[in-house]
PDB file of C-alpha atoms in Angstrom:
ATOM      1  CA  UNK Z 217     109.059 110.398  90.262  1.00  0.00           C
ATOM      2  CA  UNK Z 218     106.838 112.258  92.765  1.00  0.00           C
ATOM      3  CA  UNK Z 219     104.946 109.949  95.102  1.00  0.00           C
ATOM      4  CA  UNK Z 220     102.017 112.270  95.912  1.00  0.00           C
ATOM      5  CA  UNK Z 221     100.043 112.784  92.710  1.00  0.00           C
ATOM      6  CA  UNK Z 222      96.638 113.634  94.189  1.00  0.00           C
ATOM      7  CA  UNK Z 223      95.670 117.304  94.547  1.00  0.00           C
ATOM      8  CA  UNK Z 224      93.688 118.643  97.500  1.00  0.00           C
ATOM      9  CA  UNK Z 225      90.295 118.252  95.800  1.00  0.00           C
ATOM     10  CA  UNK Z 226      91.074 114.684  94.749  1.00  0.00           C
ATOM     11  CA  UNK Z 227      92.193 113.806  98.241  1.00  0.00           C
ATOM     12  CA  UNK Z 228      88.908 115.071  99.624  1.00  0.00           C
ATOM     13  CA  UNK Z 229      86.834 113.191  97.042  1.00  0.00           C
ATOM     14  CA  UNK Z 230      88.702 109.933  97.536  1.00  0.00           C
ATOM     15  CA  UNK Z 231      88.602 109.931 101.328  1.00  0.00           C
ATOM     16  CA  UNK Z 232      84.855 110.417 101.910  1.00  0.00           C
ATOM     17  CA  UNK Z 233      81.411 109.816 100.481  1.00  0.00           C
ATOM     18  CA  UNK Z 234      80.467 111.333  97.139  1.00  0.00           C
ATOM     19  CA  UNK Z 235      78.730 114.668  97.483  1.00  0.00           C
ATOM     20  CA  UNK Z 236      75.661 113.237  95.735  1.00  0.00           C
ATOM     21  CA  UNK Z 237      74.231 109.800  96.480  1.00  0.00           C
ATOM     22  CA  UNK Z 238      71.684 108.455  93.973  1.00  0.00           C
ATOM     23  CA  UNK Z 239      68.551 106.670  95.206  1.00  0.00           C
ATOM     24  CA  UNK Z 240      69.607 103.210  94.030  1.00  0.00           C
ATOM     25  CA  UNK Z 241      72.925 103.423  95.895  1.00  0.00           C
ATOM     26  CA  UNK Z 242      71.143 104.743  98.989  1.00  0.00           C
ATOM     27  CA  UNK Z 243      68.830 101.751  99.056  1.00  0.00           C
ATOM     28  CA  UNK Z 244      71.431  99.200  98.102  1.00  0.00           C
ATOM     29  CA  UNK Z 245      74.297 100.200 100.418  1.00  0.00           C
ATOM     30  CA  UNK Z 246      72.641 102.102 103.252  1.00  0.00           C
ATOM     31  CA  UNK Z 247      69.618  99.955 104.073  1.00  0.00           C
ATOM     32  CA  UNK Z 248      70.331  98.245 107.413  1.00  0.00           C
ATOM     33  CA  UNK Z 249      69.463  94.593 107.274  1.00  0.00           C
ATOM     34  CA  UNK Z 250      68.314  92.397 110.136  1.00  0.00           C
ATOM     35  CA  UNK Z 251      71.891  91.124 110.397  1.00  0.00           C
ATOM     36  CA  UNK Z 252      73.268  94.662 110.382  1.00  0.00           C
ATOM     37  CA  UNK Z 253      71.051  95.601 113.284  1.00  0.00           C
ATOM     38  CA  UNK Z 254      72.235  92.609 115.270  1.00  0.00           C
ATOM     39  CA  UNK Z 255      75.834  93.882 115.252  1.00  0.00           C
ATOM     40  CA  UNK Z 256      74.965  97.491 116.087  1.00  0.00           C
ATOM     41  CA  UNK Z 257      76.042  98.508 119.586  1.00  0.00           C
ATOM     42  CA  UNK Z 258      72.514  98.648 121.055  1.00  0.00           C
ATOM     43  CA  UNK Z 259      73.646  99.902 124.479  1.00  0.00           C
ATOM     44  CA  UNK Z 260      75.812 102.701 123.125  1.00  0.00           C
ATOM     45  CA  UNK Z 261      74.804 106.339 122.799  1.00  0.00           C
ATOM     46  CA  UNK Z 262      72.786 107.547 119.814  1.00  0.00           C
ATOM     47  CA  UNK Z 263      75.989 109.192 118.504  1.00  0.00           C
ATOM     48  CA  UNK Z 264      77.972 105.994 118.577  1.00  0.00           C
ATOM     49  CA  UNK Z 265      75.122 103.926 117.110  1.00  0.00           C
ATOM     50  CA  UNK Z 266      74.762 106.313 114.176  1.00  0.00           C
ATOM     51  CA  UNK Z 267      78.520 106.528 113.780  1.00  0.00           C
ATOM     52  CA  UNK Z 268      78.789 102.711 113.755  1.00  0.00           C
ATOM     53  CA  UNK Z 269      76.064 102.484 111.106  1.00  0.00           C
ATOM     54  CA  UNK Z 270      77.803 105.079 108.958  1.00  0.00           C
ATOM     55  CA  UNK Z 271      81.140 103.241 109.186  1.00  0.00           C
ATOM     56  CA  UNK Z 272      79.472  99.916 108.328  1.00  0.00           C
ATOM     57  CA  UNK Z 273      77.819 101.428 105.247  1.00  0.00           C
ATOM     58  CA  UNK Z 274      81.019 103.223 104.330  1.00  0.00           C
ATOM     59  CA  UNK Z 275      82.933  99.927 104.153  1.00  0.00           C
ATOM     60  CA  UNK Z 276      80.109  98.303 102.219  1.00  0.00           C
ATOM     61  CA  UNK Z 277      79.807 101.157  99.749  1.00  0.00           C
ATOM     62  CA  UNK Z 278      83.382 102.303  99.288  1.00  0.00           C
ATOM     63  CA  UNK Z 279      85.667  99.662 100.853  1.00  0.00           C
ATOM     64  CA  UNK Z 280      87.135 101.916 103.570  1.00  0.00           C
ATOM     65  CA  UNK Z 281      86.211 103.713 106.754  1.00  0.00           C
ATOM     66  CA  UNK Z 282      85.808 107.500 106.779  1.00  0.00           C
ATOM     67  CA  UNK Z 283      87.631 109.756 109.206  1.00  0.00           C
ATOM     68  CA  UNK Z 284      85.531 112.949 109.143  1.00  0.00           C
ATOM     69  CA  UNK Z 285      81.953 112.358 110.240  1.00  0.00           C
ATOM     70  CA  UNK Z 286      81.208 116.061 109.668  1.00  0.00           C
ATOM     71  CA  UNK Z 287      81.552 115.483 105.912  1.00  0.00           C
ATOM     72  CA  UNK Z 288      78.870 112.745 105.677  1.00  0.00           C
ATOM     73  CA  UNK Z 289      76.077 113.892 103.290  1.00  0.00           C
ATOM     74  CA  UNK Z 290      72.849 114.690 105.115  1.00  0.00           C
ATOM     75  CA  UNK Z 291      70.867 112.328 102.906  1.00  0.00           C
ATOM     76  CA  UNK Z 292      72.827 109.423 104.415  1.00  0.00           C
ATOM     77  CA  UNK Z 293      72.470 110.683 107.959  1.00  0.00           C
ATOM     78  CA  UNK Z 294      68.703 111.187 107.622  1.00  0.00           C
ATOM     79  CA  UNK Z 295      68.240 107.764 105.971  1.00  0.00           C
ATOM     80  CA  UNK Z 296      70.103 105.955 108.775  1.00  0.00           C
ATOM     81  CA  UNK Z 297      68.530 108.068 111.498  1.00  0.00           C
ATOM     82  CA  UNK Z 298      65.072 106.891 110.454  1.00  0.00           C
ATOM     83  CA  UNK Z 299      66.117 103.259 110.452  1.00  0.00           C
ATOM     84  CA  UNK Z 300      67.707 103.585 113.857  1.00  0.00           C
ATOM     85  CA  UNK Z 301      64.518 105.281 115.108  1.00  0.00           C
ATOM     86  CA  UNK Z 302      66.444 108.192 116.601  1.00  0.00           C
ATOM     87  CA  UNK Z 303      64.339 111.154 117.716  1.00  0.00           C
ATOM     88  CA  UNK Z 304      66.901 113.636 116.469  1.00  0.00           C
ATOM     89  CA  UNK Z 305      70.265 113.679 114.768  1.00  0.00           C
ATOM     90  CA  UNK Z 306      73.039 113.465 117.392  1.00  0.00           C
ATOM     91  CA  UNK Z 307      76.139 115.566 117.065  1.00  0.00           C
ATOM     92  CA  UNK Z 308      78.496 113.333 115.082  1.00  0.00           C
ATOM     93  CA  UNK Z 309      81.493 115.426 116.060  1.00  0.00           C
ATOM     94  CA  UNK Z 310      81.288 113.534 119.345  1.00  0.00           C
ATOM     95  CA  UNK Z 311      81.547 110.138 117.628  1.00  0.00           C
ATOM     96  CA  UNK Z 312      84.528 108.144 118.771  1.00  0.00           C
ATOM     97  CA  UNK Z 313      85.725 110.679 121.348  1.00  0.00           C
ATOM     98  CA  UNK Z 314      87.538 107.680 122.778  1.00  0.00           C
ATOM     99  CA  UNK Z 315      89.970 106.351 120.178  1.00  0.00           C
ATOM    100  CA  UNK Z 316      89.276 102.841 121.446  1.00  0.00           C
ATOM    101  CA  UNK Z 317      85.626 103.202 120.478  1.00  0.00           C
ATOM    102  CA  UNK Z 318      86.452 103.791 116.809  1.00  0.00           C
ATOM    103  CA  UNK Z 319      89.029 100.966 116.917  1.00  0.00           C
ATOM    104  CA  UNK Z 320      86.523  98.554 118.422  1.00  0.00           C
ATOM    105  CA  UNK Z 321      83.871  99.557 115.883  1.00  0.00           C
ATOM    106  CA  UNK Z 322      86.260  99.047 112.963  1.00  0.00           C
ATOM    107  CA  UNK Z 323      87.313  95.608 114.154  1.00  0.00           C
ATOM    108  CA  UNK Z 324      83.718  94.584 114.737  1.00  0.00           C
ATOM    109  CA  UNK Z 325      82.581  95.791 111.298  1.00  0.00           C
ATOM    110  CA  UNK Z 326      85.518  94.166 109.488  1.00  0.00           C
ATOM    111  CA  UNK Z 327      84.788  90.862 111.140  1.00  0.00           C
ATOM    112  CA  UNK Z 328      81.105  91.081 110.357  1.00  0.00           C
ATOM    113  CA  UNK Z 329      81.673  92.102 106.710  1.00  0.00           C
ATOM    114  CA  UNK Z 330      84.441  89.543 106.170  1.00  0.00           C
ATOM    115  CA  UNK Z 331      87.052  92.228 105.546  1.00  0.00           C
ATOM    116  CA  UNK Z 332      90.620  92.159 106.795  1.00  0.00           C
ATOM    117  CA  UNK Z 333      93.351  94.739 107.126  1.00  0.00           C
ATOM    118  CA  UNK Z 334      96.043  94.298 104.457  1.00  0.00           C
ATOM    119  CA  UNK Z 335      99.243  92.711 105.733  1.00  0.00           C
ATOM    120  CA  UNK Z 336     102.747  92.680 104.215  1.00  0.00           C
ATOM    121  CA  UNK Z 337     102.035  89.574 102.164  1.00  0.00           C
ATOM    122  CA  UNK Z 338      98.955  91.128 100.605  1.00  0.00           C
ATOM    123  CA  UNK Z 339     100.843  94.375  99.972  1.00  0.00           C
ATOM    124  CA  UNK Z 340     103.463  92.503  97.949  1.00  0.00           C
ATOM    125  CA  UNK Z 341     100.758  90.775  95.917  1.00  0.00           C
ATOM    126  CA  UNK Z 342      98.982  94.030  95.280  1.00  0.00           C
ATOM    127  CA  UNK Z 343     102.270  95.658  94.254  1.00  0.00           C
ATOM    128  CA  UNK Z 344     102.897  92.945  91.695  1.00  0.00           C
ATOM    129  CA  UNK Z 345      99.303  93.242  90.409  1.00  0.00           C
ATOM    130  CA  UNK Z 346      99.704  97.013  90.093  1.00  0.00           C
ATOM    131  CA  UNK Z 347     102.883  96.632  88.042  1.00  0.00           C
ATOM    132  CA  UNK Z 348     100.923  94.494  85.541  1.00  0.00           C
ATOM    133  CA  UNK Z 349      98.193  97.152  85.370  1.00  0.00           C
ATOM    134  CA  UNK Z 350     100.829  99.926  84.999  1.00  0.00           C
ATOM    135  CA  UNK Z 351     102.259  98.155  81.941  1.00  0.00           C
ATOM    136  CA  UNK Z 352      98.823  98.611  80.319  1.00  0.00           C
ATOM    137  CA  UNK Z 353      97.756 101.956  81.758  1.00  0.00           C
ATOM    138  CA  UNK Z 354     100.147 104.594  83.075  1.00  0.00           C
ATOM    139  CA  UNK Z 355      97.582 107.115  84.323  1.00  0.00           C
ATOM    140  CA  UNK Z 356      97.957 107.291  88.125  1.00  0.00           C
ATOM    141  CA  UNK Z 357      94.298 108.141  88.862  1.00  0.00           C
ATOM    142  CA  UNK Z 358      93.137 105.157  86.826  1.00  0.00           C
ATOM    143  CA  UNK Z 359      95.566 102.923  88.651  1.00  0.00           C
ATOM    144  CA  UNK Z 360      94.228 104.301  91.980  1.00  0.00           C
ATOM    145  CA  UNK Z 361      90.732 103.331  90.903  1.00  0.00           C
ATOM    146  CA  UNK Z 362      91.899  99.868  89.876  1.00  0.00           C
ATOM    147  CA  UNK Z 363      93.693  99.360  93.206  1.00  0.00           C
ATOM    148  CA  UNK Z 364      90.700 100.533  95.244  1.00  0.00           C
ATOM    149  CA  UNK Z 365      88.325  98.216  93.354  1.00  0.00           C
ATOM    150  CA  UNK Z 366      90.821  95.321  93.679  1.00  0.00           C
ATOM    151  CA  UNK Z 367      91.093  95.748  97.447  1.00  0.00           C
ATOM    152  CA  UNK Z 368      87.341  95.949  97.833  1.00  0.00           C
ATOM    153  CA  UNK Z 369      86.892  92.807  95.717  1.00  0.00           C
ATOM    154  CA  UNK Z 370      89.533  91.016  97.857  1.00  0.00           C
ATOM    155  CA  UNK Z 371      87.692  92.223 100.986  1.00  0.00           C
ATOM    156  CA  UNK Z 372      90.691  94.143 102.243  1.00  0.00           C
ATOM    157  CA  UNK Z 373      90.078  97.502 103.883  1.00  0.00           C
ATOM    158  CA  UNK Z 374      91.448 100.118 101.485  1.00  0.00           C
ATOM    159  CA  UNK Z 375      94.784 101.702 102.352  1.00  0.00           C
ATOM    160  CA  UNK Z 376      94.970 105.400 103.159  1.00  0.00           C
ATOM    161  CA  UNK Z 377      95.593 107.768 100.287  1.00  0.00           C
ATOM    162  CA  UNK Z 378      99.327 108.248 100.932  1.00  0.00           C
ATOM    163  CA  UNK Z 379      99.936 104.521 101.080  1.00  0.00           C
ATOM    164  CA  UNK Z 380      98.183 103.874  97.767  1.00  0.00           C
ATOM    165  CA  UNK Z 381      99.939 106.803  96.120  1.00  0.00           C
ATOM    166  CA  UNK Z 382     103.256 105.326  97.190  1.00  0.00           C
ATOM    167  CA  UNK Z 383     102.439 101.819  95.880  1.00  0.00           C
ATOM    168  CA  UNK Z 384     101.143 103.221  92.575  1.00  0.00           C
ATOM    169  CA  UNK Z 385     104.200 105.448  92.029  1.00  0.00           C
ATOM    170  CA  UNK Z 386     106.458 102.487  92.757  1.00  0.00           C
ATOM    171  CA  UNK Z 387     104.490 100.294  90.323  1.00  0.00           C
ATOM    172  CA  UNK Z 388     104.688 102.908  87.567  1.00  0.00           C
ATOM    173  CA  UNK Z 389     108.469 103.175  88.050  1.00  0.00           C
ATOM    174  CA  UNK Z 390     108.845  99.376  87.952  1.00  0.00           C
ATOM    175  CA  UNK Z 391     106.720  99.176  84.837  1.00  0.00           C
ATOM    176  CA  UNK Z 392     108.934 101.765  83.088  1.00  0.00           C
ATOM    177  CA  UNK Z 393     112.023  99.792  84.033  1.00  0.00           C
ATOM    178  CA  UNK Z 394     110.504  96.612  82.590  1.00  0.00           C
ATOM    179  CA  UNK Z 395     109.620  98.388  79.358  1.00  0.00           C
ATOM    180  CA  UNK Z 396     113.110  99.903  79.116  1.00  0.00           C
ATOM    181  CA  UNK Z 397     114.772  96.491  79.618  1.00  0.00           C
ATOM    182  CA  UNK Z 398     112.547  94.908  76.984  1.00  0.00           C
ATOM    183  CA  UNK Z 399     113.354  97.676  74.471  1.00  0.00           C
ATOM    184  CA  UNK Z 400     117.058  98.001  75.210  1.00  0.00           C
ATOM    185  CA  UNK Z 401     118.205  94.992  73.063  1.00  0.00           C
ATOM    186  CA  UNK Z 402     116.427  96.520  70.060  1.00  0.00           C
ATOM    187  CA  UNK Z 403     118.053  99.918  70.418  1.00  0.00           C
ATOM    188  CA  UNK Z 404     121.022  99.254  68.190  1.00  0.00           C
ATOM    189  CA  UNK Z 405     123.251 102.035  66.924  1.00  0.00           C
ATOM    190  CA  UNK Z 406     121.426 102.112  63.564  1.00  0.00           C
ATOM    191  CA  UNK Z 407     118.016 102.135  65.251  1.00  0.00           C
ATOM    192  CA  UNK Z 408     119.087 105.045  67.456  1.00  0.00           C
ATOM    193  CA  UNK Z 409     120.319 106.947  64.424  1.00  0.00           C
ATOM    194  CA  UNK Z 410     117.023 106.362  62.600  1.00  0.00           C
ATOM    195  CA  UNK Z 411     115.041 107.524  65.615  1.00  0.00           C
ATOM    196  CA  UNK Z 412     117.176 110.635  65.936  1.00  0.00           C
ATOM    197  CA  UNK Z 413     116.513 111.496  62.307  1.00  0.00           C
ATOM    198  CA  UNK Z 414     112.785 111.466  63.008  1.00  0.00           C
ATOM    199  CA  UNK Z 415     113.329 114.364  65.395  1.00  0.00           C
ATOM    200  CA  UNK Z 416     115.009 116.532  62.798  1.00  0.00           C
ATOM    201  CA  UNK Z 417     112.916 119.212  61.080  1.00  0.00           C
ATOM    202  CA  UNK Z 418     113.732 120.065  57.500  1.00  0.00           C
ATOM    203  CA  UNK Z 419     114.430 123.742  56.878  1.00  0.00           C
ATOM    204  CA  UNK Z 420     111.573 124.108  54.377  1.00  0.00           C
ATOM    205  CA  UNK Z 421     109.124 122.897  57.072  1.00  0.00           C
ATOM    206  CA  UNK Z 422     110.067 125.737  59.462  1.00  0.00           C
ATOM    207  CA  UNK Z 423     107.801 128.738  59.157  1.00  0.00           C
TER     208      UNK Z 423
END
């Protein structure tokens, strides 16, 4: 079974903000509270302050941090710029030029939001949970949505796309094995013969 089931468009959609953000979501997830402002790096550059705010809202809205700042919708950038009282929009391509800056921001935001990175123990629990879901729904994209929502609910920063694809593919395979084992005792010789007959097409039905 192929592990990577997401096409290029799906990968883009699932790794960044939606192209369109409605007003209610903008107010709910992108309004910086008093507490939010207290954790913002006040002494950092305008670029890093805006980048930090975007990452904070990204985790709150979607449950993961984005990688490409250049793909952030302008409506989000403008909304956060006004709240940060920036005179102009800084060039976000410069955000996190130092890898340590991004790492420090992520750790700070996770701690503030009560999120944690998923460890091996959590991965095993999520894998078991996914198998149960795969027994009910075999569609990989639906399972991806379930897993993303589960991780956000558990306050675990969402895995990268490849990692989730791998876990979901494994869960689907395990679910199929469970179904096969449960059906195997019922597949007697007579049952197999009856099922094979269902596949036969009578000559008068062939046009």
